JSON list of C-alpha atoms in Angstrom, two decimals:
[
{"chain": "A", "resi": 1034, "resn": "GLU", "atom": "CA", "xyz": [-10.48, 9.98, 17.74]},
{"chain": "A", "resi": 1035, "resn": "ILE", "atom": "CA", "xyz": [-9.00, 9.02, 14.39]},
{"chain": "A", "resi": 1036, "resn": "GLN", "atom": "CA", "xyz": [-11.57, 7.90, 11.85]},
{"chain": "A", "resi": 1037, "resn": "LEU", "atom": "CA", "xyz": [-11.32, 6.90, 8.21]},
{"chain": "A", "resi": 1038, "resn": "GLN", "atom": "CA", "xyz": [-14.30, 6.71, 5.89]},
{"chain": "A", "resi": 1039, "resn": "GLU", "atom": "CA", "xyz": [-14.35, 5.34, 2.35]},
{"chain": "A", "resi": 1040, "resn": "SER", "atom": "CA", "xyz": [-16.77, 6.56, -0.27]},
{"chain": "A", "resi": 1041, "resn": "GLY", "atom": "CA", "xyz": [-17.36, 5.93, -3.92]},
{"chain": "A", "resi": 1042, "resn": "PRO", "atom": "CA", "xyz": [-19.50, 4.03, -6.40]},
{"chain": "A", "resi": 1043, "resn": "GLY", "atom": "CA", "xyz": [-20.44, 0.49, -5.55]},
{"chain": "A", "resi": 1044, "resn": "LEU", "atom": "CA", "xyz": [-20.71, -0.60, -9.17]},
{"chain": "A", "resi": 1045, "resn": "VAL", "atom": "CA", "xyz": [-18.15, -0.10, -11.91]},
{"chain": "A", "resi": 1046, "resn": "LYS", "atom": "CA", "xyz": [-18.26, -1.42, -15.47]},
{"chain": "A", "resi": 1047, "resn": "PRO", "atom": "CA", "xyz": [-15.45, -3.57, -16.83]},
{"chain": "A", "resi": 1048, "resn": "SER", "atom": "CA", "xyz": [-12.63, -1.64, -18.51]},
{"chain": "A", "resi": 1049, "resn": "GLN", "atom": "CA", "xyz": [-13.57, 1.55, -16.65]},
{"chain": "A", "resi": 1050, "resn": "SER", "atom": "CA", "xyz": [-11.78, 3.15, -13.73]},
{"chain": "A", "resi": 1051, "resn": "LEU", "atom": "CA", "xyz": [-12.59, 2.60, -10.07]},
{"chain": "A", "resi": 1052, "resn": "SER", "atom": "CA", "xyz": [-12.30, 5.75, -7.95]},
{"chain": "A", "resi": 1053, "resn": "LEU", "atom": "CA", "xyz": [-12.60, 5.84, -4.19]},
{"chain": "A", "resi": 1054, "resn": "THR", "atom": "CA", "xyz": [-12.11, 8.52, -1.56]},
{"chain": "A", "resi": 1055, "resn": "CYS", "atom": "CA", "xyz": [-10.89, 8.10, 1.99]},
{"chain": "A", "resi": 1056, "resn": "SER", "atom": "CA", "xyz": [-11.81, 10.95, 4.31]},
{"chain": "A", "resi": 1057, "resn": "VAL", "atom": "CA", "xyz": [-9.73, 11.17, 7.47]},
{"chain": "A", "resi": 1058, "resn": "THR", "atom": "CA", "xyz": [-10.81, 12.93, 10.65]},
{"chain": "A", "resi": 1059, "resn": "GLY", "atom": "CA", "xyz": [-8.96, 13.28, 13.91]},
{"chain": "A", "resi": 1060, "resn": "TYR", "atom": "CA", "xyz": [-5.52, 13.37, 12.30]},
{"chain": "A", "resi": 1061, "resn": "THR", "atom": "CA", "xyz": [-3.91, 15.42, 9.54]},
{"chain": "A", "resi": 1062, "resn": "ILE", "atom": "CA", "xyz": [-2.54, 13.15, 6.82]},
{"chain": "A", "resi": 1063, "resn": "THR", "atom": "CA", "xyz": [0.46, 15.41, 6.26]},
{"chain": "A", "resi": 1064, "resn": "SER", "atom": "CA", "xyz": [1.51, 15.19, 9.93]},
{"chain": "A", "resi": 1065, "resn": "GLY", "atom": "CA", "xyz": [2.87, 11.67, 9.70]},
{"chain": "A", "resi": 1066, "resn": "TYR", "atom": "CA", "xyz": [2.31, 8.05, 8.81]},
{"chain": "A", "resi": 1067, "resn": "ASP", "atom": "CA", "xyz": [1.46, 6.48, 5.48]},
{"chain": "A", "resi": 1068, "resn": "TRP", "atom": "CA", "xyz": [-2.06, 6.07, 4.15]},
{"chain": "A", "resi": 1069, "resn": "SER", "atom": "CA", "xyz": [-2.96, 2.82, 2.48]},
{"chain": "A", "resi": 1070, "resn": "TRP", "atom": "CA", "xyz": [-5.56, 1.07, 0.41]},
{"chain": "A", "resi": 1071, "resn": "ILE", "atom": "CA", "xyz": [-6.24, -2.60, 1.10]},
{"chain": "A", "resi": 1072, "resn": "ARG", "atom": "CA", "xyz": [-8.83, -4.83, -0.48]},
{"chain": "A", "resi": 1073, "resn": "LYS", "atom": "CA", "xyz": [-10.52, -8.07, 0.50]},
{"chain": "A", "resi": 1074, "resn": "PHE", "atom": "CA", "xyz": [-11.78, -10.33, -2.22]},
{"chain": "A", "resi": 1075, "resn": "PRO", "atom": "CA", "xyz": [-14.95, -12.43, -2.01]},
{"chain": "A", "resi": 1076, "resn": "GLY", "atom": "CA", "xyz": [-12.85, -15.52, -1.22]},
{"chain": "A", "resi": 1077, "resn": "ASN", "atom": "CA", "xyz": [-11.40, -13.65, 1.79]},
{"chain": "A", "resi": 1078, "resn": "LYS", "atom": "CA", "xyz": [-7.95, -13.06, 0.33]},
{"chain": "A", "resi": 1079, "resn": "MET", "atom": "CA", "xyz": [-6.60, -9.67, 1.39]},
{"chain": "A", "resi": 1080, "resn": "GLU", "atom": "CA", "xyz": [-4.28, -7.57, -0.74]},
{"chain": "A", "resi": 1081, "resn": "TRP", "atom": "CA", "xyz": [-2.32, -4.45, 0.16]},
{"chain": "A", "resi": 1082, "resn": "MET", "atom": "CA", "xyz": [-2.62, -2.14, -2.82]},
{"chain": "A", "resi": 1083, "resn": "GLY", "atom": "CA", "xyz": [-0.34, 0.74, -1.95]},
{"chain": "A", "resi": 1084, "resn": "TYR", "atom": "CA", "xyz": [0.11, 3.85, 0.13]},
{"chain": "A", "resi": 1085, "resn": "ILE", "atom": "CA", "xyz": [0.74, 7.55, -0.06]},
{"chain": "A", "resi": 1086, "resn": "SER", "atom": "CA", "xyz": [3.12, 8.90, 2.52]},
{"chain": "A", "resi": 1087, "resn": "ASN", "atom": "CA", "xyz": [2.63, 12.00, 4.62]},
{"chain": "A", "resi": 1088, "resn": "SER", "atom": "CA", "xyz": [5.03, 13.76, 2.25]},
{"chain": "A", "resi": 1089, "resn": "GLY", "atom": "CA", "xyz": [3.12, 12.66, -0.84]},
{"chain": "A", "resi": 1090, "resn": "SER", "atom": "CA", "xyz": [5.34, 9.92, -2.15]},
{"chain": "A", "resi": 1091, "resn": "THR", "atom": "CA", "xyz": [3.72, 6.66, -3.17]},
{"chain": "A", "resi": 1092, "resn": "ASN", "atom": "CA", "xyz": [4.49, 2.96, -2.93]},
{"chain": "A", "resi": 1093, "resn": "TYR", "atom": "CA", "xyz": [2.42, 0.53, -4.93]},
{"chain": "A", "resi": 1094, "resn": "ASN", "atom": "CA", "xyz": [2.03, -3.22, -4.98]},
{"chain": "A", "resi": 1095, "resn": "PRO", "atom": "CA", "xyz": [3.95, -4.32, -8.09]},
{"chain": "A", "resi": 1096, "resn": "SER", "atom": "CA", "xyz": [0.99, -6.51, -9.06]},
{"chain": "A", "resi": 1097, "resn": "LEU", "atom": "CA", "xyz": [-1.03, -3.32, -9.62]},
{"chain": "A", "resi": 1098, "resn": "LYS", "atom": "CA", "xyz": [1.67, -0.86, -10.55]},
{"chain": "A", "resi": 1099, "resn": "ILE", "atom": "CA", "xyz": [0.52, -0.13, -14.09]},
{"chain": "A", "resi": 1100, "resn": "ARG", "atom": "CA", "xyz": [-3.14, 0.36, -13.10]},
{"chain": "A", "resi": 1101, "resn": "ILE", "atom": "CA", "xyz": [-3.07, 2.10, -9.74]},
{"chain": "A", "resi": 1102, "resn": "SER", "atom": "CA", "xyz": [-2.75, 5.68, -8.63]},
{"chain": "A", "resi": 1103, "resn": "ILE", "atom": "CA", "xyz": [-3.05, 7.03, -5.08]},
{"chain": "A", "resi": 1104, "resn": "THR", "atom": "CA", "xyz": [-3.31, 10.77, -4.68]},
{"chain": "A", "resi": 1105, "resn": "ARG", "atom": "CA", "xyz": [-4.44, 13.18, -2.01]},
{"chain": "A", "resi": 1106, "resn": "ASP", "atom": "CA", "xyz": [-6.12, 16.51, -1.33]},
{"chain": "A", "resi": 1107, "resn": "THR", "atom": "CA", "xyz": [-4.44, 17.91, 1.75]},
{"chain": "A", "resi": 1108, "resn": "SER", "atom": "CA", "xyz": [-6.93, 20.79, 2.00]},
{"chain": "A", "resi": 1109, "resn": "LYS", "atom": "CA", "xyz": [-9.71, 18.26, 2.54]},
{"chain": "A", "resi": 1110, "resn": "ASN", "atom": "CA", "xyz": [-7.59, 15.73, 4.45]},
{"chain": "A", "resi": 1111, "resn": "GLN", "atom": "CA", "xyz": [-8.53, 13.07, 1.94]},
{"chain": "A", "resi": 1112, "resn": "PHE", "atom": "CA", "xyz": [-6.68, 10.55, -0.14]},
{"chain": "A", "resi": 1113, "resn": "PHE", "atom": "CA", "xyz": [-7.87, 8.74, -3.19]},
{"chain": "A", "resi": 1114, "resn": "LEU", "atom": "CA", "xyz": [-7.59, 5.46, -5.06]},
{"chain": "A", "resi": 1115, "resn": "GLN", "atom": "CA", "xyz": [-7.86, 5.15, -8.80]},
{"chain": "A", "resi": 1116, "resn": "LEU", "atom": "CA", "xyz": [-7.66, 1.72, -10.37]},
{"chain": "A", "resi": 1117, "resn": "ASN", "atom": "CA", "xyz": [-7.78, 1.64, -14.14]},
{"chain": "A", "resi": 1118, "resn": "SER", "atom": "CA", "xyz": [-8.99, -0.98, -16.60]},
{"chain": "A", "resi": 1119, "resn": "VAL", "atom": "CA", "xyz": [-10.93, -2.94, -13.99]},
{"chain": "A", "resi": 1120, "resn": "THR", "atom": "CA", "xyz": [-12.19, -6.46, -14.55]},
{"chain": "A", "resi": 1121, "resn": "THR", "atom": "CA", "xyz": [-14.54, -8.67, -12.57]},
{"chain": "A", "resi": 1122, "resn": "GLU", "atom": "CA", "xyz": [-11.49, -9.83, -10.62]},
{"chain": "A", "resi": 1123, "resn": "ASP", "atom": "CA", "xyz": [-11.33, -6.40, -9.02]},
{"chain": "A", "resi": 1124, "resn": "THR", "atom": "CA", "xyz": [-14.64, -7.01, -7.28]},
{"chain": "A", "resi": 1125, "resn": "ALA", "atom": "CA", "xyz": [-13.81, -6.65, -3.59]},
{"chain": "A", "resi": 1126, "resn": "THR", "atom": "CA", "xyz": [-14.35, -4.71, -0.40]},
{"chain": "A", "resi": 1127, "resn": "TYR", "atom": "CA", "xyz": [-11.93, -1.79, -0.39]},
{"chain": "A", "resi": 1128, "resn": "TYR", "atom": "CA", "xyz": [-10.53, -0.42, 2.84]},
{"chain": "A", "resi": 1129, "resn": "CYS", "atom": "CA", "xyz": [-8.42, 2.60, 3.56]},
{"chain": "A", "resi": 1130, "resn": "ALA", "atom": "CA", "xyz": [-6.11, 2.28, 6.52]},
{"chain": "A", "resi": 1131, "resn": "ARG", "atom": "CA", "xyz": [-3.36, 4.10, 8.34]},
{"chain": "A", "resi": 1132, "resn": "LEU", "atom": "CA", "xyz": [0.03, 2.43, 8.22]},
{"chain": "A", "resi": 1133, "resn": "GLY", "atom": "CA", "xyz": [1.56, 3.09, 11.58]},
{"chain": "A", "resi": 1134, "resn": "ALA", "atom": "CA", "xyz": [4.48, 1.63, 13.43]},
{"chain": "A", "resi": 1135, "resn": "ALA", "atom": "CA", "xyz": [5.25, 0.63, 16.96]},
{"chain": "A", "resi": 1136, "resn": "TYR", "atom": "CA", "xyz": [8.69, -0.39, 18.19]},
{"chain": "A", "resi": 1137, "resn": "GLY", "atom": "CA", "xyz": [9.72, -0.25, 14.55]},
{"chain": "A", "resi": 1138, "resn": "TYR", "atom": "CA", "xyz": [7.09, -2.74, 13.41]},
{"chain": "A", "resi": 1139, "resn": "PRO", "atom": "CA", "xyz": [4.74, -1.57, 10.63]},
{"chain": "A", "resi": 1140, "resn": "LEU", "atom": "CA", "xyz": [1.07, -2.19, 11.30]},
{"chain": "A", "resi": 1141, "resn": "PHE", "atom": "CA", "xyz": [-2.33, -1.04, 10.11]},
{"chain": "A", "resi": 1142, "resn": "ASP", "atom": "CA", "xyz": [-3.80, 0.56, 13.20]},
{"chain": "A", "resi": 1143, "resn": "TYR", "atom": "CA", "xyz": [-6.82, 2.47, 11.92]},
{"chain": "A", "resi": 1144, "resn": "TRP", "atom": "CA", "xyz": [-9.19, 1.24, 9.22]},
{"chain": "A", "resi": 1145, "resn": "GLY", "atom": "CA", "xyz": [-12.23, 2.55, 7.45]},
{"chain": "A", "resi": 1146, "resn": "GLN", "atom": "CA", "xyz": [-15.40, 0.49, 7.53]},
{"chain": "A", "resi": 1147, "resn": "GLY", "atom": "CA", "xyz": [-14.87, -0.62, 3.94]},
{"chain": "A", "resi": 1148, "resn": "VAL", "atom": "CA", "xyz": [-16.81, -0.12, 0.73]},
{"chain": "A", "resi": 1149, "resn": "MET", "atom": "CA", "xyz": [-17.91, -2.98, -1.45]},
{"chain": "A", "resi": 1150, "resn": "VAL", "atom": "CA", "xyz": [-17.22, -2.47, -5.14]},
{"chain": "A", "resi": 1151, "resn": "THR", "atom": "CA", "xyz": [-18.64, -4.77, -7.79]},
{"chain": "A", "resi": 1152, "resn": "VAL", "atom": "CA", "xyz": [-17.29, -4.80, -11.31]},
{"chain": "A", "resi": 1153, "resn": "SER", "atom": "CA", "xyz": [-20.06, -5.83, -13.65]},
{"chain": "A", "resi": 1154, "resn": "SER", "atom": "CA", "xyz": [-21.64, -4.75, -16.90]},
{"chain": "B", "resi": 191, "resn": "ASP", "atom": "CA", "xyz": [6.92, -11.14, -2.53]},
{"chain": "B", "resi": 192, "resn": "ILE", "atom": "CA", "xyz": [6.82, -12.85, 0.87]},
{"chain": "B", "resi": 193, "resn": "GLN", "atom": "CA", "xyz": [4.12, -15.50, 0.90]},
{"chain": "B", "resi": 194, "resn": "MET", "atom": "CA", "xyz": [2.18, -16.05, 4.11]},
{"chain": "B", "resi": 195, "resn": "THR", "atom": "CA", "xyz": [0.68, -19.53, 4.59]},
{"chain": "B", "resi": 196, "resn": "GLN", "atom": "CA", "xyz": [-1.91, -19.54, 7.33]},
{"chain": "B", "resi": 197, "resn": "SER", "atom": "CA", "xyz": [-3.58, -22.59, 8.86]},
{"chain": "B", "resi": 198, "resn": "PRO", "atom": "CA", "xyz": [-6.08, -23.88, 9.49]},
{"chain": "B", "resi": 199, "resn": "THR", "atom": "CA", "xyz": [-8.56, -22.28, 7.10]},
{"chain": "B", "resi": 200, "resn": "SER", "atom": "CA", "xyz": [-11.34, -22.88, 9.59]},
{"chain": "B", "resi": 201, "resn": "LEU", "atom": "CA", "xyz": [-11.56, -24.07, 13.13]},
{"chain": "B", "resi": 202, "resn": "ALA", "atom": "CA", "xyz": [-14.46, -25.00, 15.39]},
{"chain": "B", "resi": 203, "resn": "ALA", "atom": "CA", "xyz": [-14.11, -24.71, 19.14]},
{"chain": "B", "resi": 204, "resn": "SER", "atom": "CA", "xyz": [-16.21, -24.24, 22.25]},
{"chain": "B", "resi": 205, "resn": "VAL", "atom": "CA", "xyz": [-16.35, -21.35, 24.68]},
{"chain": "B", "resi": 206, "resn": "GLY", "atom": "CA", "xyz": [-13.62, -21.84, 27.25]},
{"chain": "B", "resi": 207, "resn": "GLU", "atom": "CA", "xyz": [-11.32, -23.84, 25.01]},
{"chain": "B", "resi": 208, "resn": "SER", "atom": "CA", "xyz": [-7.95, -22.70, 23.69]},
{"chain": "B", "resi": 209, "resn": "VAL", "atom": "CA", "xyz": [-6.98, -22.56, 20.04]},
{"chain": "B", "resi": 210, "resn": "THR", "atom": "CA", "xyz": [-3.84, -21.90, 18.05]},
{"chain": "B", "resi": 211, "resn": "ILE", "atom": "CA", "xyz": [-3.55, -20.47, 14.55]},
{"chain": "B", "resi": 212, "resn": "THR", "atom": "CA", "xyz": [-0.27, -20.62, 12.67]},
{"chain": "B", "resi": 213, "resn": "CYS", "atom": "CA", "xyz": [1.34, -18.57, 9.96]},
{"chain": "B", "resi": 214, "resn": "LEU", "atom": "CA", "xyz": [4.37, -19.58, 7.93]},
{"chain": "B", "resi": 215, "resn": "ALA", "atom": "CA", "xyz": [6.33, -16.97, 6.00]},
{"chain": "B", "resi": 216, "resn": "SER", "atom": "CA", "xyz": [8.18, -17.91, 2.83]},
{"chain": "B", "resi": 217, "resn": "GLU", "atom": "CA", "xyz": [11.30, -16.26, 4.24]},
{"chain": "B", "resi": 218, "resn": "ASP", "atom": "CA", "xyz": [12.56, -14.89, 7.52]},
{"chain": "B", "resi": 219, "resn": "ILE", "atom": "CA", "xyz": [10.50, -11.84, 8.48]},
{"chain": "B", "resi": 220, "resn": "TYR", "atom": "CA", "xyz": [12.50, -11.14, 11.63]},
{"chain": "B", "resi": 221, "resn": "GLY", "atom": "CA", "xyz": [9.48, -11.00, 13.91]},
{"chain": "B", "resi": 222, "resn": "SER", "atom": "CA", "xyz": [7.64, -8.41, 11.82]},
{"chain": "B", "resi": 223, "resn": "LEU", "atom": "CA", "xyz": [4.34, -10.26, 12.00]},
{"chain": "B", "resi": 224, "resn": "VAL", "atom": "CA", "xyz": [0.95, -8.74, 12.68]},
{"chain": "B", "resi": 225, "resn": "TRP", "atom": "CA", "xyz": [-2.33, -10.42, 13.64]},
{"chain": "B", "resi": 226, "resn": "TYR", "atom": "CA", "xyz": [-5.78, -8.98, 13.01]},
{"chain": "B", "resi": 227, "resn": "GLN", "atom": "CA", "xyz": [-9.28, -10.03, 14.01]},
{"chain": "B", "resi": 228, "resn": "GLN", "atom": "CA", "xyz": [-12.17, -9.37, 11.68]},
{"chain": "B", "resi": 229, "resn": "LYS", "atom": "CA", "xyz": [-15.85, -9.80, 12.48]},
{"chain": "B", "resi": 230, "resn": "PRO", "atom": "CA", "xyz": [-18.54, -9.97, 9.76]},
{"chain": "B", "resi": 231, "resn": "GLY", "atom": "CA", "xyz": [-19.32, -6.57, 8.33]},
{"chain": "B", "resi": 232, "resn": "LYS", "atom": "CA", "xyz": [-16.51, -4.91, 10.28]},
{"chain": "B", "resi": 233, "resn": "SER", "atom": "CA", "xyz": [-13.02, -3.80, 9.41]},
{"chain": "B", "resi": 234, "resn": "PRO", "atom": "CA", "xyz": [-9.99, -5.71, 10.70]},
{"chain": "B", "resi": 235, "resn": "GLN", "atom": "CA", "xyz": [-8.83, -4.89, 14.21]},
{"chain": "B", "resi": 236, "resn": "LEU", "atom": "CA", "xyz": [-5.18, -4.95, 15.21]},
{"chain": "B", "resi": 237, "resn": "LEU", "atom": "CA", "xyz": [-4.46, -7.59, 17.85]},
{"chain": "B", "resi": 238, "resn": "ILE", "atom": "CA", "xyz": [-0.72, -8.24, 17.96]},
{"chain": "B", "resi": 239, "resn": "TYR", "atom": "CA", "xyz": [2.33, -6.76, 16.26]},
{"chain": "B", "resi": 240, "resn": "GLY", "atom": "CA", "xyz": [5.99, -7.57, 16.34]},
{"chain": "B", "resi": 241, "resn": "ALA", "atom": "CA", "xyz": [4.85, -11.20, 16.61]},
{"chain": "B", "resi": 242, "resn": "THR", "atom": "CA", "xyz": [4.34, -10.98, 20.38]},
{"chain": "B", "resi": 243, "resn": "ILE", "atom": "CA", "xyz": [3.31, -7.44, 21.39]},
{"chain": "B", "resi": 244, "resn": "LEU", "atom": "CA", "xyz": [-0.32, -7.10, 22.41]},
{"chain": "B", "resi": 245, "resn": "GLU", "atom": "CA", "xyz": [-2.05, -3.98, 21.15]},
{"chain": "B", "resi": 246, "resn": "ASP", "atom": "CA", "xyz": [-3.47, -1.74, 23.87]},
{"chain": "B", "resi": 247, "resn": "GLY", "atom": "CA", "xyz": [-6.92, -2.83, 24.95]},
{"chain": "B", "resi": 248, "resn": "ILE", "atom": "CA", "xyz": [-6.66, -6.38, 23.64]},
{"chain": "B", "resi": 249, "resn": "PRO", "atom": "CA", "xyz": [-7.41, -9.01, 26.30]},
{"chain": "B", "resi": 250, "resn": "SER", "atom": "CA", "xyz": [-4.48, -10.98, 27.66]},
{"chain": "B", "resi": 251, "resn": "ARG", "atom": "CA", "xyz": [-6.06, -14.27, 26.58]},
{"chain": "B", "resi": 252, "resn": "PHE", "atom": "CA", "xyz": [-4.61, -13.42, 23.15]},
{"chain": "B", "resi": 253, "resn": "SER", "atom": "CA", "xyz": [-0.92, -14.12, 22.71]},
{"chain": "B", "resi": 254, "resn": "GLY", "atom": "CA", "xyz": [1.51, -14.34, 19.86]},
{"chain": "B", "resi": 255, "resn": "SER", "atom": "CA", "xyz": [4.73, -16.24, 19.47]},
{"chain": "B", "resi": 256, "resn": "GLY", "atom": "CA", "xyz": [7.25, -17.21, 16.88]},
{"chain": "B", "resi": 257, "resn": "SER", "atom": "CA", "xyz": [10.35, -16.11, 15.04]},
{"chain": "B", "resi": 258, "resn": "ASP", "atom": "CA", "xyz": [12.07, -16.43, 11.68]},
{"chain": "B", "resi": 259, "resn": "THR", "atom": "CA", "xyz": [9.42, -17.94, 9.43]},
{"chain": "B", "resi": 260, "resn": "GLN", "atom": "CA", "xyz": [7.00, -19.57, 11.90]},
{"chain": "B", "resi": 261, "resn": "TYR", "atom": "CA", "xyz": [4.43, -17.69, 13.99]},
{"chain": "B", "resi": 262, "resn": "SER", "atom": "CA", "xyz": [1.39, -18.52, 16.07]},
{"chain": "B", "resi": 263, "resn": "LEU", "atom": "CA", "xyz": [-1.60, -16.82, 17.58]},
{"chain": "B", "resi": 264, "resn": "LYS", "atom": "CA", "xyz": [-3.04, -18.48, 20.67]},
{"chain": "B", "resi": 265, "resn": "ILE", "atom": "CA", "xyz": [-6.38, -17.64, 22.20]},
{"chain": "B", "resi": 266, "resn": "ASN", "atom": "CA", "xyz": [-6.94, -19.01, 25.70]},
{"chain": "B", "resi": 267, "resn": "SER", "atom": "CA", "xyz": [-10.33, -19.52, 27.28]},
{"chain": "B", "resi": 268, "resn": "LEU", "atom": "CA", "xyz": [-12.36, -18.56, 24.22]},
{"chain": "B", "resi": 269, "resn": "GLN", "atom": "CA", "xyz": [-15.11, -16.03, 24.77]},
{"chain": "B", "resi": 270, "resn": "PRO", "atom": "CA", "xyz": [-18.22, -15.67, 22.60]},
{"chain": "B", "resi": 271, "resn": "GLU", "atom": "CA", "xyz": [-16.86, -12.43, 21.10]},
{"chain": "B", "resi": 272, "resn": "ASP", "atom": "CA", "xyz": [-13.71, -14.22, 19.88]},
{"chain": "B", "resi": 273, "resn": "PHE", "atom": "CA", "xyz": [-15.53, -16.14, 17.18]},
{"chain": "B", "resi": 274, "resn": "ALA", "atom": "CA", "xyz": [-14.38, -14.27, 14.11]},
{"chain": "B", "resi": 275, "resn": "SER", "atom": "CA", "xyz": [-11.81, -14.45, 11.35]},
{"chain": "B", "resi": 276, "resn": "TYR", "atom": "CA", "xyz": [-8.10, -13.96, 11.97]},
{"chain": "B", "resi": 277, "resn": "TYR", "atom": "CA", "xyz": [-5.40, -12.84, 9.55]},
{"chain": "B", "resi": 278, "resn": "CYS", "atom": "CA", "xyz": [-1.64, -12.65, 9.77]},
{"chain": "B", "resi": 279, "resn": "GLN", "atom": "CA", "xyz": [0.33, -10.05, 7.86]},
{"chain": "B", "resi": 280, "resn": "ASN", "atom": "CA", "xyz": [3.96, -9.69, 6.86]},
{"chain": "B", "resi": 281, "resn": "GLY", "atom": "CA", "xyz": [5.21, -6.32, 8.06]},
{"chain": "B", "resi": 282, "resn": "LEU", "atom": "CA", "xyz": [8.84, -6.72, 7.04]},
{"chain": "B", "resi": 283, "resn": "SER", "atom": "CA", "xyz": [8.71, -5.27, 3.57]},
{"chain": "B", "resi": 284, "resn": "THR", "atom": "CA", "xyz": [6.42, -4.13, 0.81]},
{"chain": "B", "resi": 285, "resn": "PRO", "atom": "CA", "xyz": [4.37, -5.46, -0.72]},
{"chain": "B", "resi": 286, "resn": "PHE", "atom": "CA", "xyz": [2.79, -6.21, 2.64]},
{"chain": "B", "resi": 287, "resn": "THR", "atom": "CA", "xyz": [1.14, -9.61, 2.34]},
{"chain": "B", "resi": 288, "resn": "PHE", "atom": "CA", "xyz": [-1.58, -11.33, 4.29]},
{"chain": "B", "resi": 289, "resn": "GLY", "atom": "CA", "xyz": [-2.35, -14.90, 5.20]},
{"chain": "B", "resi": 290, "resn": "SER", "atom": "CA", "xyz": [-5.49, -16.41, 3.75]},
{"chain": "B", "resi": 291, "resn": "GLY", "atom": "CA", "xyz": [-7.37, -16.14, 7.02]},
{"chain": "B", "resi": 292, "resn": "THR", "atom": "CA", "xyz": [-8.76, -18.51, 9.65]},
{"chain": "B", "resi": 293, "resn": "LYS", "atom": "CA", "xyz": [-12.45, -18.56, 10.44]},
{"chain": "B", "resi": 294, "resn": "LEU", "atom": "CA", "xyz": [-13.04, -19.49, 14.08]},
{"chain": "B", "resi": 295, "resn": "GLU", "atom": "CA", "xyz": [-16.51, -20.88, 14.61]},
{"chain": "B", "resi": 296, "resn": "ILE", "atom": "CA", "xyz": [-18.45, -22.05, 17.61]},
{"chain": "B", "resi": 297, "resn": "LYS", "atom": "CA", "xyz": [-18.65, -25.83, 17.96]}
]
């Protein structure tokens, strides 16, 4: 069974960096698919942040491009989110998810349970 | 970016009724539309992809329709477990974008 699990600090100070880890079990992230970060704001808006592919290439939402970095540790089957220069507007629940495809249609088929991150001094 | 306009924002219905949620894309997404269900404190669950294809294990009372820019999710004969939030998502191109969500509540 494929499972994703986010971890990281729940509180980050403004102007600092937010760092989260997604640990994947049941599937090797280098075997296929793309591995995404998605966030849901307190007002329920959802935003796709970016992904790292199974080959290690990345694709970021242009709205975050100068602040975001997604990396991975293949030995631990983990991928990571770093978001720099955070503000209170980055307060959200952060999810990692697998970007799959069926019949050629992209879809997020496996999700972590989410981690709530608050940006506050 | 492709904007996804979802309506209504909230909806109240009774067990046994049918409801429809709509999603309008700002441009043709060629059927690459995904629907998710999210319950409080849980992560989103994939319901429908390709606008009309039901994910394995999802009850047949859920159905999707639409093409070009207009899409709908219909839930027939609502069950207590269906009261949740629903989101559409553009799957055509990055950045993937989501609708604002519809909260389905019990009347």
